[in-house]
Amino acid sequence: MHHEPKSCSIIELRKMLDQKKISASELTKSYLDDIRRQDPKFNAFLTVTSDLALSQAKKADEQIASGQNLSLLTGIPLAIKDVILVKDVKATAGSKFLENFVSLYDSTVSARLRNQGAIFLGKTNCDEFAMGSSNENSAYGNVKNPWNIDCVPGGSSGGSAVAVAAFEAKGALGTDTGGSIRQPAALCGIVGLKPTYGRVSRYGIVAFASSLDQVGPMARRVEDVAAIFEGIAGYDPMDSTSANMPLESVATTLSRLDRKVQGLRIGYPKEYLPSGLSPEVRDNFFSALKTFEKLGAKIEEVSLPHTDYGIACYYIIAPAEACANLARYDGIRYTYRAPEVKNLKEVYTKSRTHGFGPEVKRRIFLGTFVLSSGYYDAYYRKAQQVRTLIRKDFDEAFGKVDVIATPTSPTPAFELGSKASNPLEMYLSDVFTVSISIAGLPALSMPCGFTSLNLPLGLQLIGKPFDEASLLRTAFMYESETKYYERMPSL
Amino acid sequence: MGKLTREDILHIAKLAHLEIPEPDIPVRLAQFNDILSYVEKLNKLNTEGIEPTTQVLSEKKSMGTLLAPDIPGDSFAPDVAMQNAPARQDHFFMIPRMLEEEN
């Protein structure tokens, strides 16, 4: 069992592949079989790319046999969120609008993974255009949480989280605009990293909110997330917001992973522990802090005074950017056009009305309103000024501490349908993740325990800009101590 | 700001090229006003003199504005570039007639 290829880490699996204990083709077939057998229960995949995966596996086996051009990801089967383009594969973004859309080219992240010999098992379900916190906004059905199939997996990268948690992929790519990697990772008991804004190229990603969107890795183990992160990160001239900042190699990060957290300063913001927070989430969080203390870290309370304004700020900025990005879906260029349209105006209006789902339309409405004449200063400009205040909060806190820790989500996975009729309540489930996106900081969610009903809880670690390496090291030390990944859902 | 009315909602719909079916208007309006009254909590903050953040990356980190080298590269063949169009003729997007015919 110790070397079970599906439960071991990517680094262990790479060794097994190199030692010919298993071939990439056998591994890929085994994943494809499991997806075929069990995914109808979870609905994590929208497209399974069996032929592509098997041909990539064959090539990986040849590379492994020759010992040439090997990377940490050669032969590793991954799942890709359906907002990320993979050449010649469908990309629906969870929307009926793109039901038949086939990508003309690889996103930069897909191209990088492909060149490193990773295997693409398929495209994963998500909230439509990545807008949602429960995956219930997908046009292709709900995704079920493997820990309790009556519960949501979180969103919007719910399919990616479930593919990993249910052992249908070794790792996955998600995207995070206000929490869409971290919250589903928390609700499904896995690790998810939202890198610093600008760290990973957005070229070839279906755009939601361009000043917030980031691609990031999701996997069962911190070192897996580190390996995939290295595989996708770095400057890309195809993305004008791509940052040209030094990136620590995963080998360096991993070689330092066993260093003690001696002297590491971890801050916990009091505003992230409101009085209404469930005692289970609070107790669990404090016991995680105790673990860090035992490992040698210094724990101190910090303040992020504008926390309470995060959701309001986010739900102005993100819809404003979304309504501009989604203007391209006009019924002319992107596969869907409503039937029986009589004139050009109807091509636009009827295609958009029938092609978009309710939450996407709600956000287009909100964005259109806050940008409309007479309201721009009151809403959009105001939110951007508050964005400055939220960033300053973090700047000040990071003057005192190295890493900030919070619960990832105020609740564990909630029941399907329980928040579906109240959009505002659904928005509030992002309360602990949005401010980090607004500030553009890197943050990671990892398992930190379970509720009495056996639902996973997530710990969020927030880092300084472009310091994913410290975040990964801190997470790794906590993981080595707690080993929550050993607890698995019964499938 | 005051609550939005039915007329406001229809005006926004027009700007966004979306239709709201008549029976949905009351619920949409209520949800929309709920969200707006929530986001109006920002007005409690004095933001006078605060620079708005449009982009978290500084020019230095984002490379600023770069010009691509003036060298022709590969591009999609027109057939490939248009493969996702719902209606096309040759290398043109097809739309319904825009101008009325003279009677």
PDB file of N, CA and C in Angstrom, chain A residues 55-125:
ATOM      1  N   SER A  55      -1.908   8.616 -25.961  1.00  0.00           N
ATOM      2  CA  SER A  55      -0.777   8.922 -26.839  1.00  0.00           C
ATOM      3  C   SER A  55       0.303   9.688 -26.070  1.00  0.00           C
ATOM      4  N   GLN A  56      -0.120  10.560 -25.152  1.00  0.00           N
ATOM      5  CA  GLN A  56       0.880  11.253 -24.312  1.00  0.00           C
ATOM      6  C   GLN A  56       1.610  10.249 -23.413  1.00  0.00           C
ATOM      7  N   ALA A  57       0.867   9.239 -22.927  1.00  0.00           N
ATOM      8  CA  ALA A  57       1.472   8.233 -22.039  1.00  0.00           C
ATOM      9  C   ALA A  57       2.510   7.412 -22.796  1.00  0.00           C
ATOM     10  N   LYS A  58       2.173   7.075 -24.045  1.00  0.00           N
ATOM     11  CA  LYS A  58       3.104   6.289 -24.861  1.00  0.00           C
ATOM     12  C   LYS A  58       4.407   7.068 -25.056  1.00  0.00           C
ATOM     13  N   LYS A  59       4.236   8.355 -25.356  1.00  0.00           N
ATOM     14  CA  LYS A  59       5.415   9.200 -25.544  1.00  0.00           C
ATOM     15  C   LYS A  59       6.224   9.320 -24.242  1.00  0.00           C
ATOM     16  N   ALA A  60       5.506   9.449 -23.123  1.00  0.00           N
ATOM     17  CA  ALA A  60       6.196   9.540 -21.826  1.00  0.00           C
ATOM     18  C   ALA A  60       6.983   8.258 -21.560  1.00  0.00           C
ATOM     19  N   ASP A  61       6.388   7.104 -21.885  1.00  0.00           N
ATOM     20  CA  ASP A  61       7.097   5.830 -21.683  1.00  0.00           C
ATOM     21  C   ASP A  61       8.373   5.771 -22.530  1.00  0.00           C
ATOM     22  N   GLU A  62       8.281   6.291 -23.757  1.00  0.00           N
ATOM     23  CA  GLU A  62       9.470   6.309 -24.626  1.00  0.00           C
ATOM     24  C   GLU A  62      10.563   7.206 -24.023  1.00  0.00           C
ATOM     25  N   GLN A  63      10.111   8.357 -23.507  1.00  0.00           N
ATOM     26  CA  GLN A  63      11.093   9.277 -22.893  1.00  0.00           C
ATOM     27  C   GLN A  63      11.732   8.644 -21.661  1.00  0.00           C
ATOM     28  N   ILE A  64      10.894   7.964 -20.869  1.00  0.00           N
ATOM     29  CA  ILE A  64      11.422   7.330 -19.656  1.00  0.00           C
ATOM     30  C   ILE A  64      12.408   6.215 -20.039  1.00  0.00           C
ATOM     31  N   ALA A  65      12.050   5.446 -21.088  1.00  0.00           N
ATOM     32  CA  ALA A  65      12.935   4.361 -21.542  1.00  0.00           C
ATOM     33  C   ALA A  65      14.286   4.917 -22.007  1.00  0.00           C
ATOM     34  N   SER A  66      14.230   6.059 -22.691  1.00  0.00           N
ATOM     35  CA  SER A  66      15.478   6.622 -23.215  1.00  0.00           C
ATOM     36  C   SER A  66      16.208   7.465 -22.169  1.00  0.00           C
ATOM     37  N   GLY A  67      15.473   7.841 -21.113  1.00  0.00           N
ATOM     38  CA  GLY A  67      16.068   8.699 -20.094  1.00  0.00           C
ATOM     39  C   GLY A  67      16.278  10.129 -20.568  1.00  0.00           C
ATOM     40  N   GLN A  68      15.650  10.472 -21.691  1.00  0.00           N
ATOM     41  CA  GLN A  68      15.841  11.803 -22.288  1.00  0.00           C
ATOM     42  C   GLN A  68      14.685  12.748 -21.946  1.00  0.00           C
ATOM     43  N   ASN A  69      15.012  14.002 -21.782  1.00  0.00           N
ATOM     44  CA  ASN A  69      14.019  15.070 -21.604  1.00  0.00           C
ATOM     45  C   ASN A  69      13.021  14.804 -20.476  1.00  0.00           C
ATOM     46  N   LEU A  70      13.485  14.231 -19.396  1.00  0.00           N
ATOM     47  CA  LEU A  70      12.554  13.943 -18.309  1.00  0.00           C
ATOM     48  C   LEU A  70      12.347  15.166 -17.423  1.00  0.00           C
ATOM     49  N   SER A  71      11.130  15.318 -16.946  1.00  0.00           N
ATOM     50  CA  SER A  71      10.847  16.368 -15.970  1.00  0.00           C
ATOM     51  C   SER A  71      10.125  15.714 -14.799  1.00  0.00           C
ATOM     52  N   LEU A  72       9.859  16.510 -13.786  1.00  0.00           N
ATOM     53  CA  LEU A  72       9.142  16.022 -12.609  1.00  0.00           C
ATOM     54  C   LEU A  72       7.720  15.585 -12.954  1.00  0.00           C
ATOM     55  N   LEU A  73       7.232  16.058 -14.090  1.00  0.00           N
ATOM     56  CA  LEU A  73       5.839  15.765 -14.442  1.00  0.00           C
ATOM     57  C   LEU A  73       5.715  14.755 -15.583  1.00  0.00           C
ATOM     58  N   THR A  74       6.829  14.227 -16.070  1.00  0.00           N
ATOM     59  CA  THR A  74       6.762  13.256 -17.170  1.00  0.00           C
ATOM     60  C   THR A  74       5.963  12.024 -16.733  1.00  0.00           C
ATOM     61  N   GLY A  75       4.883  11.755 -17.465  1.00  0.00           N
ATOM     62  CA  GLY A  75       4.075  10.569 -17.171  1.00  0.00           C
ATOM     63  C   GLY A  75       3.074  10.751 -16.042  1.00  0.00           C
ATOM     64  N   ILE A  76       2.897  11.978 -15.568  1.00  0.00           N
ATOM     65  CA  ILE A  76       1.968  12.211 -14.452  1.00  0.00           C
ATOM     66  C   ILE A  76       0.593  12.626 -14.997  1.00  0.00           C
ATOM     67  N   PRO A  77      -0.454  11.855 -14.692  1.00  0.00           N
ATOM     68  CA  PRO A  77      -1.795  12.138 -15.222  1.00  0.00           C
ATOM     69  C   PRO A  77      -2.506  13.266 -14.465  1.00  0.00           C
ATOM     70  N   LEU A  78      -2.912  14.293 -15.204  1.00  0.00           N
ATOM     71  CA  LEU A  78      -3.527  15.479 -14.612  1.00  0.00           C
ATOM     72  C   LEU A  78      -4.887  15.771 -15.242  1.00  0.00           C
ATOM     73  N   ALA A  79      -5.692  16.514 -14.518  1.00  0.00           N
ATOM     74  CA  ALA A  79      -6.981  16.980 -15.027  1.00  0.00           C
ATOM     75  C   ALA A  79      -6.917  18.500 -15.158  1.00  0.00           C
ATOM     76  N   ILE A  80      -7.608  19.046 -16.143  1.00  0.00           N
ATOM     77  CA  ILE A  80      -7.514  20.477 -16.445  1.00  0.00           C
ATOM     78  C   ILE A  80      -8.911  21.096 -16.377  1.00  0.00           C
ATOM     79  N   LYS A  81      -9.036  22.142 -15.606  1.00  0.00           N
ATOM     80  CA  LYS A  81     -10.325  22.840 -15.509  1.00  0.00           C
ATOM     81  C   LYS A  81     -10.779  23.316 -16.878  1.00  0.00           C
ATOM     82  N   ASP A  82     -12.075  23.259 -17.111  1.00  0.00           N
ATOM     83  CA  ASP A  82     -12.576  23.505 -18.463  1.00  0.00           C
ATOM     84  C   ASP A  82     -12.566  24.965 -18.910  1.00  0.00           C
ATOM     85  N   VAL A  83     -12.018  25.871 -18.113  1.00  0.00           N
ATOM     86  CA  VAL A  83     -11.816  27.245 -18.597  1.00  0.00           C
ATOM     87  C   VAL A  83     -10.413  27.414 -19.184  1.00  0.00           C
ATOM     88  N   ILE A  84      -9.618  26.326 -19.170  1.00  0.00           N
ATOM     89  CA  ILE A  84      -8.223  26.390 -19.620  1.00  0.00           C
ATOM     90  C   ILE A  84      -8.120  25.693 -20.977  1.00  0.00           C
ATOM     91  N   LEU A  85      -7.601  26.390 -21.984  1.00  0.00           N
ATOM     92  CA  LEU A  85      -7.607  25.828 -23.334  1.00  0.00           C
ATOM     93  C   LEU A  85      -6.535  24.753 -23.519  1.00  0.00           C
ATOM     94  N   VAL A  86      -6.972  23.640 -24.117  1.00  0.00           N
ATOM     95  CA  VAL A  86      -6.065  22.577 -24.559  1.00  0.00           C
ATOM     96  C   VAL A  86      -6.363  22.394 -26.045  1.00  0.00           C
ATOM     97  N   LYS A  87      -5.354  22.519 -26.876  1.00  0.00           N
ATOM     98  CA  LYS A  87      -5.536  22.511 -28.328  1.00  0.00           C
ATOM     99  C   LYS A  87      -6.354  21.303 -28.801  1.00  0.00           C
ATOM    100  N   ASP A  88      -7.321  21.586 -29.659  1.00  0.00           N
ATOM    101  CA  ASP A  88      -8.179  20.567 -30.280  1.00  0.00           C
ATOM    102  C   ASP A  88      -9.102  19.833 -29.303  1.00  0.00           C
ATOM    103  N   VAL A  89      -9.227  20.357 -28.090  1.00  0.00           N
ATOM    104  CA  VAL A  89     -10.134  19.761 -27.104  1.00  0.00           C
ATOM    105  C   VAL A  89     -11.207  20.796 -26.771  1.00  0.00           C
ATOM    106  N   LYS A  90     -12.419  20.306 -26.501  1.00  0.00           N
ATOM    107  CA  LYS A  90     -13.500  21.213 -26.140  1.00  0.00           C
ATOM    108  C   LYS A  90     -13.173  22.014 -24.881  1.00  0.00           C
ATOM    109  N   ALA A  91     -13.641  23.254 -24.839  1.00  0.00           N
ATOM    110  CA  ALA A  91     -13.517  24.084 -23.634  1.00  0.00           C
ATOM    111  C   ALA A  91     -14.860  24.779 -23.448  1.00  0.00           C
ATOM    112  N   THR A  92     -15.706  24.218 -22.592  1.00  0.00           N
ATOM    113  CA  THR A  92     -17.049  24.794 -22.431  1.00  0.00           C
ATOM    114  C   THR A  92     -17.086  25.859 -21.352  1.00  0.00           C
ATOM    115  N   ALA A  93     -16.103  25.889 -20.460  1.00  0.00           N
ATOM    116  CA  ALA A  93     -16.128  26.788 -19.299  1.00  0.00           C
ATOM    117  C   ALA A  93     -17.397  26.594 -18.470  1.00  0.00           C
ATOM    118  N   GLY A  94     -17.997  25.411 -18.562  1.00  0.00           N
ATOM    119  CA  GLY A  94     -19.215  25.153 -17.789  1.00  0.00           C
ATOM    120  C   GLY A  94     -20.440  25.865 -18.332  1.00  0.00           C
ATOM    121  N   SER A  95     -20.315  26.427 -19.539  1.00  0.00           N
ATOM    122  CA  SER A  95     -21.400  27.228 -20.103  1.00  0.00           C
ATOM    123  C   SER A  95     -22.026  26.562 -21.320  1.00  0.00           C
ATOM    124  N   LYS A  96     -23.337  26.728 -21.432  1.00  0.00           N
ATOM    125  CA  LYS A  96     -24.030  26.276 -22.636  1.00  0.00           C
ATOM    126  C   LYS A  96     -23.548  27.080 -23.848  1.00  0.00           C
ATOM    127  N   PHE A  97     -23.135  28.311 -23.594  1.00  0.00           N
ATOM    128  CA  PHE A  97     -22.672  29.169 -24.679  1.00  0.00           C
ATOM    129  C   PHE A  97     -21.528  28.524 -25.454  1.00  0.00           C
ATOM    130  N   LEU A  98     -20.674  27.786 -24.766  1.00  0.00           N
ATOM    131  CA  LEU A  98     -19.488  27.212 -25.394  1.00  0.00           C
ATOM    132  C   LEU A  98     -19.596  25.689 -25.521  1.00  0.00           C
ATOM    133  N   GLU A  99     -20.821  25.208 -25.605  1.00  0.00           N
ATOM    134  CA  GLU A  99     -21.041  23.758 -25.639  1.00  0.00           C
ATOM    135  C   GLU A  99     -20.213  23.066 -26.723  1.00  0.00           C
ATOM    136  N   ASN A 100     -20.054  23.712 -27.870  1.00  0.00           N
ATOM    137  CA  ASN A 100     -19.333  23.083 -28.981  1.00  0.00           C
ATOM    138  C   ASN A 100     -18.002  23.759 -29.303  1.00  0.00           C
ATOM    139  N   PHE A 101     -17.537  24.573 -28.380  1.00  0.00           N
ATOM    140  CA  PHE A 101     -16.302  25.323 -28.645  1.00  0.00           C
ATOM    141  C   PHE A 101     -15.079  24.407 -28.539  1.00  0.00           C
ATOM    142  N   VAL A 102     -14.280  24.386 -29.586  1.00  0.00           N
ATOM    143  CA  VAL A 102     -13.044  23.591 -29.588  1.00  0.00           C
ATOM    144  C   VAL A 102     -11.857  24.558 -29.634  1.00  0.00           C
ATOM    145  N   SER A 103     -10.894  24.364 -28.728  1.00  0.00           N
ATOM    146  CA  SER A 103      -9.761  25.283 -28.625  1.00  0.00           C
ATOM    147  C   SER A 103      -8.866  25.191 -29.854  1.00  0.00           C
ATOM    148  N   LEU A 104      -8.485  26.337 -30.369  1.00  0.00           N
ATOM    149  CA  LEU A 104      -7.604  26.380 -31.538  1.00  0.00           C
ATOM    150  C   LEU A 104      -6.145  26.222 -31.131  1.00  0.00           C
ATOM    151  N   TYR A 105      -5.869  26.509 -29.881  1.00  0.00           N
ATOM    152  CA  TYR A 105      -4.461  26.534 -29.451  1.00  0.00           C
ATOM    153  C   TYR A 105      -4.375  26.131 -27.983  1.00  0.00           C
ATOM    154  N   ASP A 106      -3.158  25.836 -27.534  1.00  0.00           N
ATOM    155  CA  ASP A 106      -2.905  25.542 -26.127  1.00  0.00           C
ATOM    156  C   ASP A 106      -2.750  26.837 -25.340  1.00  0.00           C
ATOM    157  N   SER A 107      -3.337  26.890 -24.162  1.00  0.00           N
ATOM    158  CA  SER A 107      -2.976  27.941 -23.214  1.00  0.00           C
ATOM    159  C   SER A 107      -1.496  27.756 -22.880  1.00  0.00           C
ATOM    160  N   THR A 108      -0.873  28.794 -22.362  1.00  0.00           N
ATOM    161  CA  THR A 108       0.550  28.658 -21.986  1.00  0.00           C
ATOM    162  C   THR A 108       0.732  27.555 -20.938  1.00  0.00           C
ATOM    163  N   VAL A 109      -0.183  27.483 -19.970  1.00  0.00           N
ATOM    164  CA  VAL A 109      -0.020  26.446 -18.934  1.00  0.00           C
ATOM    165  C   VAL A 109      -0.157  25.044 -19.532  1.00  0.00           C
ATOM    166  N   SER A 110      -1.097  24.858 -20.456  1.00  0.00           N
ATOM    167  CA  SER A 110      -1.249  23.533 -21.089  1.00  0.00           C
ATOM    168  C   SER A 110      -0.010  23.193 -21.904  1.00  0.00           C
ATOM    169  N   ALA A 111       0.505  24.182 -22.656  1.00  0.00           N
ATOM    170  CA  ALA A 111       1.691  23.938 -23.485  1.00  0.00           C
ATOM    171  C   ALA A 111       2.887  23.562 -22.610  1.00  0.00           C
ATOM    172  N   ARG A 112       3.022  24.259 -21.483  1.00  0.00           N
ATOM    173  CA  ARG A 112       4.157  23.954 -20.601  1.00  0.00           C
ATOM    174  C   ARG A 112       4.040  22.539 -20.030  1.00  0.00           C
ATOM    175  N   LEU A 113       2.843  22.184 -19.580  1.00  0.00           N
ATOM    176  CA  LEU A 113       2.659  20.833 -19.025  1.00  0.00           C
ATOM    177  C   LEU A 113       2.880  19.779 -20.108  1.00  0.00           C
ATOM    178  N   ARG A 114       2.363  20.050 -21.296  1.00  0.00           N
ATOM    179  CA  ARG A 114       2.511  19.111 -22.417  1.00  0.00           C
ATOM    180  C   ARG A 114       3.999  18.894 -22.729  1.00  0.00           C
ATOM    181  N   ASN A 115       4.750  20.012 -22.783  1.00  0.00           N
ATOM    182  CA  ASN A 115       6.180  19.908 -23.098  1.00  0.00           C
ATOM    183  C   ASN A 115       6.968  19.175 -22.013  1.00  0.00           C
ATOM    184  N   GLN A 116       6.432  19.178 -20.812  1.00  0.00           N
ATOM    185  CA  GLN A 116       7.128  18.474 -19.725  1.00  0.00           C
ATOM    186  C   GLN A 116       6.671  17.028 -19.595  1.00  0.00           C
ATOM    187  N   GLY A 117       5.830  16.581 -20.540  1.00  0.00           N
ATOM    188  CA  GLY A 117       5.459  15.167 -20.556  1.00  0.00           C
ATOM    189  C   GLY A 117       4.298  14.797 -19.647  1.00  0.00           C
ATOM    190  N   ALA A 118       3.563  15.792 -19.127  1.00  0.00           N
ATOM    191  CA  ALA A 118       2.383  15.475 -18.318  1.00  0.00           C
ATOM    192  C   ALA A 118       1.293  14.899 -19.213  1.00  0.00           C
ATOM    193  N   ILE A 119       0.370  14.176 -18.598  1.00  0.00           N
ATOM    194  CA  ILE A 119      -0.696  13.501 -19.350  1.00  0.00           C
ATOM    195  C   ILE A 119      -2.028  14.168 -19.024  1.00  0.00           C
ATOM    196  N   PHE A 120      -2.785  14.516 -20.072  1.00  0.00           N
ATOM    197  CA  PHE A 120      -4.068  15.203 -19.863  1.00  0.00           C
ATOM    198  C   PHE A 120      -5.207  14.184 -19.894  1.00  0.00           C
ATOM    199  N   LEU A 121      -5.796  13.906 -18.736  1.00  0.00           N
ATOM    200  CA  LEU A 121      -6.894  12.936 -18.661  1.00  0.00           C
ATOM    201  C   LEU A 121      -8.200  13.529 -19.171  1.00  0.00           C
ATOM    202  N   GLY A 122      -8.373  14.822 -18.980  1.00  0.00           N
ATOM    203  CA  GLY A 122      -9.610  15.434 -19.451  1.00  0.00           C
ATOM    204  C   GLY A 122      -9.832  16.791 -18.829  1.00  0.00           C
ATOM    205  N   LYS A 123     -11.013  17.337 -19.130  1.00  0.00           N
ATOM    206  CA  LYS A 123     -11.380  18.679 -18.702  1.00  0.00           C
ATOM    207  C   LYS A 123     -12.444  18.574 -17.606  1.00  0.00           C
ATOM    208  N   THR A 124     -12.269  19.386 -16.574  1.00  0.00           N
ATOM    209  CA  THR A 124     -13.140  19.231 -15.404  1.00  0.00           C
ATOM    210  C   THR A 124     -14.242  20.282 -15.322  1.00  0.00           C
ATOM    211  N   ASN A 125     -15.323  19.827 -14.720  1.00  0.00           N
ATOM    212  CA  ASN A 125     -16.527  20.617 -14.496  1.00  0.00           C
ATOM    213  C   ASN A 125     -16.211  21.830 -13.612  1.00  0.00           C
TER     214      ASN A 125
END
